Coordinates of C-alpha atoms and ligand atoms in Angstrom, one line a residue:
M109 CA -7.0 11.0 27.0
D110 CA -9.4 8.2 26.1
H111 CA -8.7 4.6 25.1
K112 CA -8.6 5.2 21.3
T113 CA -6.1 8.3 21.6
L114 CA -3.9 6.3 23.9
L115 CA -3.7 3.4 21.3
K116 CA -3.0 6.0 18.6
K117 CA -0.1 7.6 20.5
L118 CA 1.4 4.1 21.0
K119 CA 1.0 3.4 17.4
L120 CA 2.7 6.9 16.4
A121 CA 5.6 6.0 18.8
I122 CA 6.1 2.7 16.9
Q123 CA 6.1 4.4 13.5
L124 CA 8.6 6.9 14.7
M125 CA 10.9 4.1 16.2
E126 CA 10.9 2.6 12.8
L127 CA 11.6 5.9 11.2
H128 CA 14.6 6.5 13.3
D129 CA 15.9 3.0 13.0
E130 CA 15.5 2.0 16.6
N131 CA 16.4 -1.4 18.0
S132 CA 14.2 -3.8 16.1
F133 CA 13.7 -6.0 19.3
K134 CA 12.2 -3.0 21.0
I135 CA 10.0 -2.1 18.1
R136 CA 8.6 -5.7 18.0
S137 CA 7.8 -5.8 21.7
Y138 CA 5.8 -2.4 21.4
Q139 CA 4.1 -3.9 18.4
S140 CA 3.0 -7.0 20.2
A141 CA 1.9 -5.1 23.2
L142 CA -0.2 -2.9 21.0
T143 CA -1.7 -5.8 19.2
S144 CA -2.8 -7.4 22.5
L145 CA -4.2 -4.0 23.7
E146 CA -6.2 -3.5 20.5
R147 CA -7.5 -7.0 20.6
G148 CA -8.7 -6.7 24.3
D149 CA -12.2 -5.9 25.3
Q150 CA -11.7 -3.5 28.2
D151 CA -11.0 0.2 28.1
I152 CA -7.4 0.8 28.9
M153 CA -8.3 3.8 31.0
D154 CA -10.3 1.6 33.4
L155 CA -7.4 -0.9 34.0
S156 CA -5.0 -0.7 36.8
T157 CA -1.4 -1.1 36.3
E158 CA -1.6 -4.7 37.7
E159 CA -4.4 -5.6 35.3
L160 CA -2.5 -4.2 32.4
S161 CA 0.6 -6.1 33.4
K162 CA -1.3 -9.4 32.9
I163 CA -2.0 -8.6 29.2
P164 CA 0.4 -10.7 27.0
G165 CA 3.3 -8.6 25.6
V166 CA 2.7 -5.7 28.0
G167 CA 6.1 -5.2 29.6
K168 CA 7.7 -2.7 31.9
S169 CA 8.4 0.0 29.3
I170 CA 5.0 -0.2 27.9
L171 CA 3.4 0.0 31.4
E172 CA 5.5 3.1 32.2
A173 CA 4.5 4.6 28.8
I174 CA 0.7 4.0 29.5
S175 CA 0.8 5.4 33.0
Q176 CA 2.6 8.6 31.6
L177 CA 0.0 8.8 28.8
K178 CA -2.8 8.6 31.4
E179 CA -1.4 11.4 33.5
Q180 CA 0.4 13.7 30.8
E181 CA -1.1 12.7 27.5
T182 CA 2.3 11.8 26.2
F183 CA 5.3 9.8 27.3
T184 CA 9.1 10.4 27.5
A185 CA 10.1 8.1 24.6
L186 CA 7.4 9.4 22.4
Q187 CA 8.5 13.1 23.3
D188 CA 12.2 12.3 22.5
L189 CA 11.1 10.9 19.1
L190 CA 8.9 13.8 18.3
E191 CA 11.5 16.2 19.1
K192 CA 13.9 14.8 16.3
T193 CA 11.1 14.6 13.7
P194 CA 10.2 17.6 11.5
E195 CA 6.5 18.4 11.6
G196 CA 6.2 17.8 7.8
I197 CA 7.6 14.3 8.1
L198 CA 4.8 13.5 10.7
E199 CA 2.3 14.8 8.1
I200 CA 4.0 12.5 5.3
L201 CA 3.7 9.5 7.6
Q202 CA 0.0 9.9 7.6
I203 CA -0.2 9.4 3.8
K204 CA -1.7 6.1 2.8
G205 CA 0.8 3.6 1.2
L206 CA 3.9 5.3 2.7
G207 CA 5.3 3.4 5.7
P208 CA 8.1 4.7 7.9
K209 CA 10.9 2.8 6.0
K210 CA 9.9 4.6 2.8
V211 CA 9.5 8.0 4.5
K212 CA 13.0 7.6 5.9
V213 CA 14.5 7.1 2.4
I214 CA 12.6 10.2 1.0
W215 CA 13.7 12.2 4.0
E216 CA 17.4 11.1 3.8
E217 CA 18.0 10.9 0.2
L218 CA 16.0 13.8 -1.1
G219 CA 16.0 16.0 1.9
V220 CA 12.2 16.2 1.7
T221 CA 10.5 17.4 4.9
S222 CA 7.0 18.5 3.9
T223 CA 4.2 17.4 1.8
H224 CA 4.8 20.3 -0.6
E225 CA 8.4 19.2 -1.2
L226 CA 7.3 15.6 -1.6
M227 CA 4.8 16.7 -4.3
E228 CA 7.6 18.6 -6.1
A229 CA 10.0 15.7 -5.8
C230 CA 7.3 13.4 -7.3
Q231 CA 6.6 15.7 -10.1
S232 CA 10.1 16.0 -11.0
G233 CA 10.5 12.3 -11.2
K234 CA 13.0 12.0 -8.3
V235 CA 11.0 9.6 -6.1
A236 CA 10.5 7.1 -8.9
K237 CA 14.3 6.7 -9.1
L238 CA 14.8 6.0 -5.5
K239 CA 15.7 2.4 -4.7
G240 CA 12.5 0.4 -4.0
F241 CA 10.2 3.0 -5.3
G242 CA 9.6 3.2 -9.1
E243 CA 7.0 4.9 -11.4
K244 CA 3.9 3.2 -9.9
T245 CA 4.8 4.1 -6.3
Q246 CA 5.4 7.6 -7.3
D247 CA 2.0 7.9 -9.1
T248 CA 0.3 6.5 -6.1
I249 CA 2.0 9.0 -3.8
I250 CA 0.9 11.8 -6.2
Q251 CA -2.6 10.6 -6.3
N252 CA -2.7 10.3 -2.4
L253 CA -1.3 13.7 -2.0
E254 CA -3.9 15.1 -4.3
F255 CA -6.7 13.2 -2.5
K256 CA -5.5 14.5 0.8
A257 CA -5.3 18.2 -0.3
S258 CA -8.9 18.0 -1.8
N259 CA -10.2 16.7 1.5
Q260 CA -8.7 19.4 3.7
G261 CA -11.2 20.7 6.3
K262 CA -13.7 17.9 5.4
W263 CA -15.4 15.6 7.9
L264 CA -17.4 12.5 8.0
Y265 CA -20.9 13.0 9.2
A266 CA -20.6 10.5 11.8
D267 CA -17.4 12.1 13.3
I268 CA -18.9 15.6 13.7
E269 CA -22.4 14.6 14.8
E270 CA -21.6 14.8 18.5
T271 CA -20.0 18.2 18.2
I272 CA -22.8 19.7 16.1
E273 CA -25.2 18.6 18.7
K274 CA -23.2 20.0 21.5
F275 CA -22.8 23.3 19.7
T276 CA -26.6 23.3 19.1
S277 CA -27.1 23.3 22.9
E278 CA -24.5 26.0 23.3
L279 CA -26.5 28.2 21.0
E280 CA -29.8 27.3 22.8
R281 CA -28.1 28.4 26.1
I282 CA -26.9 31.8 24.8
Y283 CA -30.1 32.4 22.8
P284 CA -32.8 31.0 25.2
S285 CA -35.8 32.6 23.3
A286 CA -34.5 32.2 19.8
L287 CA -35.6 29.8 17.1
I288 CA -32.6 27.7 16.2
A289 CA -32.2 25.2 13.3
I290 CA -29.4 23.2 11.9
V291 CA -29.2 23.9 8.1
G292 CA -26.9 23.1 5.1
D293 CA -25.4 19.8 4.3
F294 CA -25.6 18.4 7.9
A295 CA -29.3 18.9 7.9
R296 CA -29.5 16.9 4.6
K297 CA -27.4 14.1 6.2
M298 CA -24.6 14.4 3.6
E299 CA -21.9 11.8 4.0
I300 CA -19.0 14.4 4.0
I301 CA -19.4 17.8 5.7
S302 CA -17.1 20.8 5.0
E303 CA -19.1 23.4 6.8
G304 CA -21.4 23.6 9.8
E305 CA -24.5 25.8 9.2
F306 CA -27.1 27.2 11.5
L307 CA -30.0 29.5 11.4
I308 CA -31.0 31.7 14.4
G309 CA -34.4 33.5 14.4
L310 CA -34.5 36.5 16.8
D311 CA -37.1 39.0 17.8
S312 CA -34.8 41.7 16.7
L313 CA -31.6 41.3 14.7
F314 CA -29.9 44.2 16.7
G315 CA -26.9 42.9 18.5
G316 CA -27.5 39.3 17.8
K317 CA -24.1 38.3 16.6
E318 CA -22.3 40.0 19.6
K319 CA -23.4 37.1 21.9
L320 CA -21.4 34.6 20.1
K321 CA -18.3 36.3 21.5
S322 CA -18.9 34.6 24.8
L323 CA -18.4 31.3 23.1
E324 CA -15.0 29.7 23.6
T325 CA -15.6 26.9 21.1
V326 CA -15.5 29.1 18.0
V327 CA -13.2 31.8 16.5
W328 CA -14.8 34.7 14.6
D329 CA -13.6 35.5 11.1
M330 CA -14.7 39.2 10.7
S331 CA -13.5 39.7 7.1
Q332 CA -15.8 36.8 5.8
S333 CA -18.9 37.7 7.9
G334 CA -21.7 39.8 6.4
P335 CA -24.2 41.9 8.2
F336 CA -26.7 39.0 8.9
S337 CA -24.2 36.1 8.9
W338 CA -21.4 35.1 11.2
K339 CA -18.5 33.1 9.7
G340 CA -15.8 31.5 11.7
T341 CA -14.3 28.2 12.7
L342 CA -15.2 25.7 15.3
T343 CA -11.8 25.1 16.8
E344 CA -12.1 21.6 18.1
L345 CA -12.6 20.3 14.6
N346 CA -11.2 23.2 12.6
L347 CA -14.5 23.1 10.8
K348 CA -15.8 26.1 9.0
M349 CA -19.0 27.6 10.5
T350 CA -21.7 29.9 9.2
I351 CA -24.5 31.1 11.4
H352 CA -27.1 33.0 9.6
F353 CA -29.3 35.5 11.5
T354 CA -32.9 36.3 10.7
T355 CA -36.0 37.7 12.4
K356 CA -38.5 35.1 13.8
K357 CA -41.0 36.2 11.2
D358 CA -38.6 35.1 8.3
F359 CA -37.3 32.1 10.0
L360 CA -39.4 29.4 8.3
W361 CA -38.8 30.3 4.7
K362 CA -35.1 31.0 5.5
K363 CA -34.8 27.6 7.1
L364 CA -36.4 25.8 4.1
S365 CA -34.1 27.7 1.8
L366 CA -31.0 27.0 3.7
I367 CA -31.6 23.3 4.2
A368 CA -32.3 22.6 0.6
A369 CA -29.3 22.0 -2.1
P370 CA -29.3 24.8 -4.6
S371 CA -30.3 22.4 -7.3
H372 CA -33.4 21.5 -5.3
L373 CA -34.3 25.2 -5.1
A374 CA -33.9 25.6 -8.8
E375 CA -36.5 22.7 -9.6
L376 CA -39.6 23.9 -11.3
V377 CA -42.8 23.3 -9.3
D378 CA -45.1 24.5 -12.2
E379 CA -44.5 26.2 -15.6
K380 CA -43.7 29.5 -14.0
E381 CA -42.0 29.1 -10.6
N382 CA -39.3 27.1 -9.0
I383 CA -39.1 25.9 -5.3
S384 CA -37.0 29.0 -4.4
E385 CA -39.7 31.4 -5.8
K386 CA -42.3 29.5 -4.1
L387 CA -40.6 29.6 -0.8
A388 CA -40.3 33.3 -1.1
K389 CA -44.0 33.8 -1.3
R390 CA -44.3 33.0 2.4
N391 CA -47.9 31.9 2.2
Y392 CA -47.5 29.0 4.6
N393 CA -47.2 28.6 8.3
S394 CA -45.3 25.3 8.6
E395 CA -42.9 23.2 6.5
E396 CA -45.8 20.6 5.8
E397 CA -48.1 23.5 4.6
F398 CA -45.5 24.7 2.2
F399 CA -45.8 21.5 0.4
Q400 CA -49.5 21.2 0.6
V401 CA -50.0 24.8 -0.7
N402 CA -47.9 23.9 -3.8
E403 CA -49.7 20.5 -4.3
L404 CA -46.5 18.6 -3.7
Q405 CA -46.1 15.5 -1.5
F406 CA -43.9 16.2 1.5
I407 CA -40.2 15.8 0.7
P408 CA -38.1 14.8 3.7
A409 CA -35.1 17.1 4.2
E410 CA -32.4 14.6 3.4
M411 CA -34.0 14.1 -0.1
R412 CA -33.9 17.8 -1.1
E413 CA -31.0 17.5 -3.5
G414 CA -32.5 18.4 -7.0
L415 CA -32.3 14.6 -8.1
G416 CA -35.8 14.2 -9.3
E417 CA -37.5 14.4 -5.9
V418 CA -39.6 17.3 -7.0
A419 CA -41.1 15.3 -9.9
L420 CA -41.6 12.4 -7.6
A421 CA -43.5 14.7 -5.2
K422 CA -45.8 16.0 -7.9
A423 CA -46.6 12.5 -8.9
N424 CA -47.3 11.7 -5.2
A425 CA -44.5 8.9 -5.6
I426 CA -42.2 9.8 -2.6
P427 CA -42.1 6.5 -0.9
E428 CA -42.3 6.0 2.9
L429 CA -38.6 5.8 3.9
L430 CA -36.9 3.0 5.8
E431 CA -36.8 3.5 9.6
E432 CA -34.2 2.0 12.0
R433 CA -36.9 0.0 13.7
D434 CA -37.8 -1.7 10.5
L435 CA -34.6 -3.7 10.6
K436 CA -35.1 -7.2 11.9
G437 CA -31.5 -8.7 11.7
I438 CA -27.9 -7.8 11.0
L439 CA -25.9 -9.3 8.1
H440 CA -22.1 -9.2 7.3
N441 CA -20.3 -9.3 10.5
H442 CA -17.0 -10.6 11.6
S443 CA -15.8 -12.6 14.8
T444 CA -12.5 -13.8 16.3
Y445 CA -12.7 -16.4 13.7
S446 CA -11.2 -13.8 11.3
D447 CA -10.2 -10.3 12.2
G448 CA -13.1 -9.4 14.5
K449 CA -12.6 -8.4 18.2
H450 CA -15.4 -10.4 19.8
S451 CA -16.3 -14.1 19.7
L452 CA -19.1 -15.6 17.7
R453 CA -21.0 -16.1 20.9
Q454 CA -20.4 -12.4 22.1
M455 CA -21.5 -11.1 18.7
A456 CA -24.7 -13.2 18.7
E457 CA -25.6 -12.5 22.2
H458 CA -25.1 -8.8 21.9
C459 CA -27.2 -8.9 18.6
K460 CA -30.0 -10.6 20.4
A461 CA -29.8 -8.3 23.4
L462 CA -30.3 -5.3 21.0
G463 CA -33.7 -7.0 20.0
F464 CA -32.7 -8.4 16.6
E465 CA -34.0 -11.8 15.4
Y466 CA -31.0 -13.0 13.5
L467 CA -27.2 -12.4 12.8
G468 CA -25.5 -13.1 9.7
I469 CA -21.8 -14.0 10.4
S470 CA -19.5 -13.6 7.5
D471 CA -15.9 -13.7 8.4
H472 CA -13.1 -13.3 5.8
S473 CA -12.3 -16.0 3.4
R474 CA -8.9 -17.8 3.1
T475 CA -7.3 -15.5 0.6
A476 CA -7.5 -12.5 3.1
F477 CA -4.7 -14.1 5.1
Y478 CA -3.9 -10.7 6.5
A479 CA -7.3 -10.6 8.1
G480 CA -7.1 -14.1 9.4
G481 CA -9.2 -15.5 6.4
L482 CA -10.7 -18.9 7.2
E483 CA -9.3 -22.1 5.9
I484 CA -11.7 -24.8 5.2
E485 CA -11.3 -26.7 8.4
K486 CA -12.1 -23.5 10.3
V487 CA -15.3 -23.0 8.2
L488 CA -16.5 -26.3 9.3
K489 CA -15.6 -25.7 12.9
Q490 CA -17.4 -22.4 12.8
H491 CA -20.5 -24.1 11.3
A492 CA -20.5 -26.7 14.2
E493 CA -20.4 -23.9 16.8
I494 CA -23.2 -22.0 14.9
D495 CA -25.3 -25.2 15.0
A496 CA -24.8 -25.4 18.8
L497 CA -25.4 -21.8 19.4
N498 CA -28.6 -22.0 17.4
K499 CA -30.0 -24.7 19.5
E500 CA -29.2 -22.7 22.5
M501 CA -30.4 -19.4 21.4
A502 CA -33.6 -20.2 19.4
P503 CA -35.8 -18.6 18.1
F504 CA -32.8 -16.3 17.6
R505 CA -30.8 -17.6 14.7
I506 CA -27.3 -17.3 13.3
F507 CA -26.9 -17.5 9.6
K508 CA -23.8 -19.1 8.1
G509 CA -22.1 -16.6 5.8
I510 CA -18.7 -15.7 4.6
E511 CA -17.2 -12.6 3.1
S512 CA -15.7 -14.2 0.1
D513 CA -12.8 -12.3 -1.5
I514 CA -13.4 -11.7 -5.3
L515 CA -10.2 -12.9 -6.8
A516 CA -8.4 -11.1 -9.5
D517 CA -10.3 -13.0 -12.2
G518 CA -13.8 -12.5 -10.5
K519 CA -13.9 -16.0 -9.1
L520 CA -14.9 -16.7 -5.4
D521 CA -12.5 -18.0 -2.8
Y522 CA -13.7 -21.6 -2.1
P523 CA -14.6 -24.6 -4.2
D524 CA -18.3 -25.0 -4.9
D525 CA -18.9 -27.8 -2.4
I526 CA -17.8 -25.4 0.3
L527 CA -19.6 -22.4 -1.0
A528 CA -22.7 -24.6 -1.0
K529 CA -22.6 -25.0 2.9
F530 CA -23.2 -21.3 3.5
D531 CA -26.7 -19.8 3.9
F532 CA -25.4 -16.6 2.2
V533 CA -22.2 -15.4 0.6
V534 CA -21.1 -11.6 0.6
A535 CA -18.8 -11.2 -2.3
S536 CA -16.2 -8.4 -1.8
I537 CA -13.0 -7.0 -3.3
H538 CA -10.2 -6.6 -0.9
S539 CA -7.0 -6.7 -2.9
I540 CA -5.6 -5.4 -6.2
L541 CA -7.7 -2.3 -5.9
N542 CA -5.8 -0.4 -8.6
M543 CA -8.0 -1.2 -11.6
E544 CA -9.4 0.8 -14.4
I545 CA -13.1 0.9 -14.8
K546 CA -13.5 -1.8 -17.5
K547 CA -11.5 -4.4 -15.5
A548 CA -13.2 -3.6 -12.2
T549 CA -16.6 -3.8 -13.7
H550 CA -15.7 -7.1 -15.4
R551 CA -14.3 -8.5 -12.2
L552 CA -17.5 -7.6 -10.2
I553 CA -19.9 -8.9 -12.8
T554 CA -18.1 -12.2 -12.9
A555 CA -18.6 -12.5 -9.1
I556 CA -22.2 -11.4 -9.4
E557 CA -22.9 -14.2 -12.0
N558 CA -21.5 -16.7 -9.6
P559 CA -24.7 -18.6 -8.5
Y560 CA -23.2 -18.6 -4.8
T561 CA -23.1 -14.9 -4.5
T562 CA -26.0 -13.6 -2.4
I563 CA -24.8 -10.0 -1.6
L564 CA -22.4 -7.8 -3.2
G565 CA -20.2 -6.2 -0.5
H566 CA -19.0 -2.5 -0.5
P567 CA -19.1 -2.3 -4.4
T568 CA -16.4 0.4 -4.9
G569 CA -14.1 -0.3 -1.8
R570 CA -13.9 3.4 -1.2
L571 CA -12.9 4.7 2.2
L572 CA -14.2 8.3 2.3
L573 CA -11.7 11.0 2.8
R574 CA -9.0 8.3 2.9
R575 CA -9.2 6.4 -0.4
A576 CA -11.1 6.8 -3.6
G577 CA -12.8 3.5 -4.6
Y578 CA -11.9 1.9 -7.8
P579 CA -14.0 3.2 -10.6
I580 CA -17.0 1.1 -11.7
N581 CA -19.8 1.3 -14.1
H582 CA -22.6 1.6 -11.5
K583 CA -25.4 1.0 -14.0
A584 CA -23.9 -2.3 -15.4
I585 CA -23.2 -3.5 -12.0
I586 CA -26.8 -2.8 -10.9
D587 CA -28.2 -4.4 -14.0
A588 CA -26.2 -7.5 -13.5
C589 CA -27.4 -7.8 -9.9
A590 CA -31.0 -7.4 -11.2
A591 CA -30.3 -10.2 -13.8
N592 CA -28.9 -12.5 -11.1
D593 CA -31.0 -11.8 -8.2
V594 CA -28.0 -10.4 -6.2
V595 CA -28.7 -8.0 -3.3
I596 CA -26.3 -4.9 -3.0
E597 CA -25.0 -4.0 0.3
I598 CA -25.1 -0.5 1.7
N599 CA -22.1 -0.9 3.9
A600 CA -23.1 1.2 7.0
N601 CA -19.5 1.9 8.1
P602 CA -19.4 5.8 8.2
W603 CA -16.0 5.6 6.2
R604 CA -17.7 3.4 3.4
L605 CA -21.4 4.1 2.9
D606 CA -21.0 2.1 -0.2
L607 CA -23.2 1.7 -2.4
D608 CA -23.3 5.3 -2.7
W609 CA -26.6 6.7 -1.9
R610 CA -27.0 8.3 -5.5
W611 CA -27.5 5.0 -7.0
I612 CA -30.1 3.6 -4.5
H613 CA -33.0 4.9 -6.6
Y614 CA -31.7 3.2 -9.8
A615 CA -31.3 0.0 -7.9
M616 CA -34.8 0.0 -6.5
E617 CA -36.2 0.9 -10.1
Q618 CA -34.4 -2.3 -11.3
N619 CA -35.9 -4.3 -8.4
V620 CA -32.5 -4.9 -6.8
K621 CA -32.8 -5.2 -3.0
L622 CA -30.4 -3.4 -0.7
S623 CA -29.0 -4.6 2.6
I624 CA -28.0 -2.3 5.5
N625 CA -24.8 -4.0 6.7
P626 CA -22.6 -2.6 9.5
D627 CA -19.6 -4.8 8.5
A628 CA -19.1 -4.9 12.3
H629 CA -15.7 -6.1 13.6
E630 CA -16.8 -5.7 17.3
M631 CA -20.1 -5.6 19.1
D632 CA -20.2 -1.8 19.1
G633 CA -19.9 -1.9 15.3
Y634 CA -23.6 -2.7 15.2
D635 CA -24.3 0.9 16.1
D636 CA -23.2 1.9 12.6
M637 CA -26.5 0.5 11.3
K638 CA -27.9 4.0 12.2
Y639 CA -25.6 5.6 9.4
G640 CA -26.6 3.0 6.8
V641 CA -30.3 3.9 7.5
L642 CA -29.6 7.6 7.2
I643 CA -27.8 7.3 4.0
G644 CA -30.4 4.8 2.6
R645 CA -33.2 7.2 3.4
K646 CA -31.3 10.0 1.5
G647 CA -31.4 7.8 -1.4
G648 CA -35.1 7.1 -1.0
L649 CA -34.7 3.5 0.3
T650 CA -37.9 1.8 1.5
K651 CA -38.6 -1.0 3.9
A652 CA -39.8 -3.2 1.2
M653 CA -36.6 -3.0 -0.8
T654 CA -34.3 -3.6 2.3
L655 CA -33.3 -7.2 2.7
N656 CA -32.8 -7.2 6.4
T657 CA -36.3 -6.0 7.2
L658 CA -37.3 -9.5 6.6
S659 CA -38.1 -11.5 9.7
V660 CA -36.1 -14.5 10.6
D661 CA -38.4 -16.9 9.0
E662 CA -38.7 -14.8 5.9
I663 CA -35.1 -14.5 5.3
A664 CA -34.4 -18.2 6.1
N665 CA -36.9 -18.9 3.3
Y666 CA -35.3 -16.5 1.1
F667 CA -31.9 -17.8 1.5
E668 CA -33.1 -21.5 1.0
K669 CA -35.3 -20.7 -2.0
R670 CA -32.6 -18.8 -3.6
K671 CA -30.1 -21.6 -3.3
K672 CA -32.5 -24.1 -4.7
Q673 CA -33.2 -22.0 -7.6
K674 CA -29.7 -21.3 -8.5
I675 CA -27.8 -24.4 -7.6
T676 CA -29.1 -27.6 -8.9
Ligands
ZN874 ZN1 -15.0 -6.3 3.3
ZN875 ZN1 -16.4 -7.2 6.1

């Protein structure tokens, strides 16, 4: 049991109490304890019962639940609730937009106890007729069920990274003298992974696969496996796995073939042959040499997608890609002023301790009341605190920003005289996400044309594997950013990675800068910058086109000059 899982179990208990109509006072007391625990800094697993009891809202029954959770991974009240809940209902509870109250109605009135039955009930129109539901809710449920089904067995890159690394060392242990490489989508740093792929090069192929039997972490699927490939499942994640076997002699060309996307392999190198055919010649002894022999500039693995990189390599136009160490500051972060977990000072000190020159704080604006959005007085108070901290922490600097909600009509969330007080404004959409493409694009362009907008935040609002973003006309949005000198964020949170990497090249072509923003809501959130860099590189992002590679003085000038030019 770890901190996060423990909180998840408490949350599940609350959902189930609501589902089973338990005493509302009890539900509220659990909820307020959970909120305090979530807000707290410390790992619950490290706290003693006495320390826990001092946390506001944590009463006797919660303490008991936590101590049982620590020892037995569950607690009596949760077990009782789980026993009277069909498994399918638990699955339905995970569907976005369906709270326990609605699930209860569906269960009781329609007898639905599985996602499959729920889909049928929606398709026959029964759900729409329930009190408090309607056509729109029914459509949303259908969409979410379809989205969920299409994502079965898929994982975020960041969520499987550690497991893939662990598995690599297991392979190294059982094949001590083999050549081993991670190949497939993971090697190309795809944002979503549905299969883990490895290549193992052995002196002799005889008996190679048998050794995998000693691993407890995977299950072999004999029927799917071929003579030189092992197929199965990594049980911990229920992730499909393919392990290819080859001889050491063939390892290099197999590795290059298996890392590349099929469309990269199909790209022509000259009039006669494509990448795949060139690889098969095996007239090279290293990855670098393969490109040299074929008069191509080296193409980094993450770019081998078949999206024009071969043409770039022919023209010697593959740029030097952004590195993590190029980043000089961190923009778009939250503090306890809105819905962040750590104070402004903590966020600043941690940022400085990591070696960065500046922090851009951008808490939520006032319309985002659910996220503690800032009323004007609070903005002014925060600015005073920033001024004081800047004196104390110089040359480190905190820039005054805000993540302003883009309202339904595209306007920003404060009057101009307040907007003028910020060094930078991240404009983002957080509400009324259900829009068709024309409306969404128009709403964003209106915000981009606002002279106070510095950065466009998470352009589509997508949450990978959880929620599709609203559809936008990417080209029109990027063109508008070019025309208005607005930077586009690559939101580095692994759930977002928005702007999508497939549009980075076009943005750079239009001379639109990108900013790698972690959207950190706590100090550890800065670590997500890594995923922003990975996905930026995948899209061909360079240091020169990344806003937060500017030094503290450069970016201060940039913000100032921009304001002078746009606001007269
Ligand atoms: Zn946001
Ligand atoms: Zn944010």
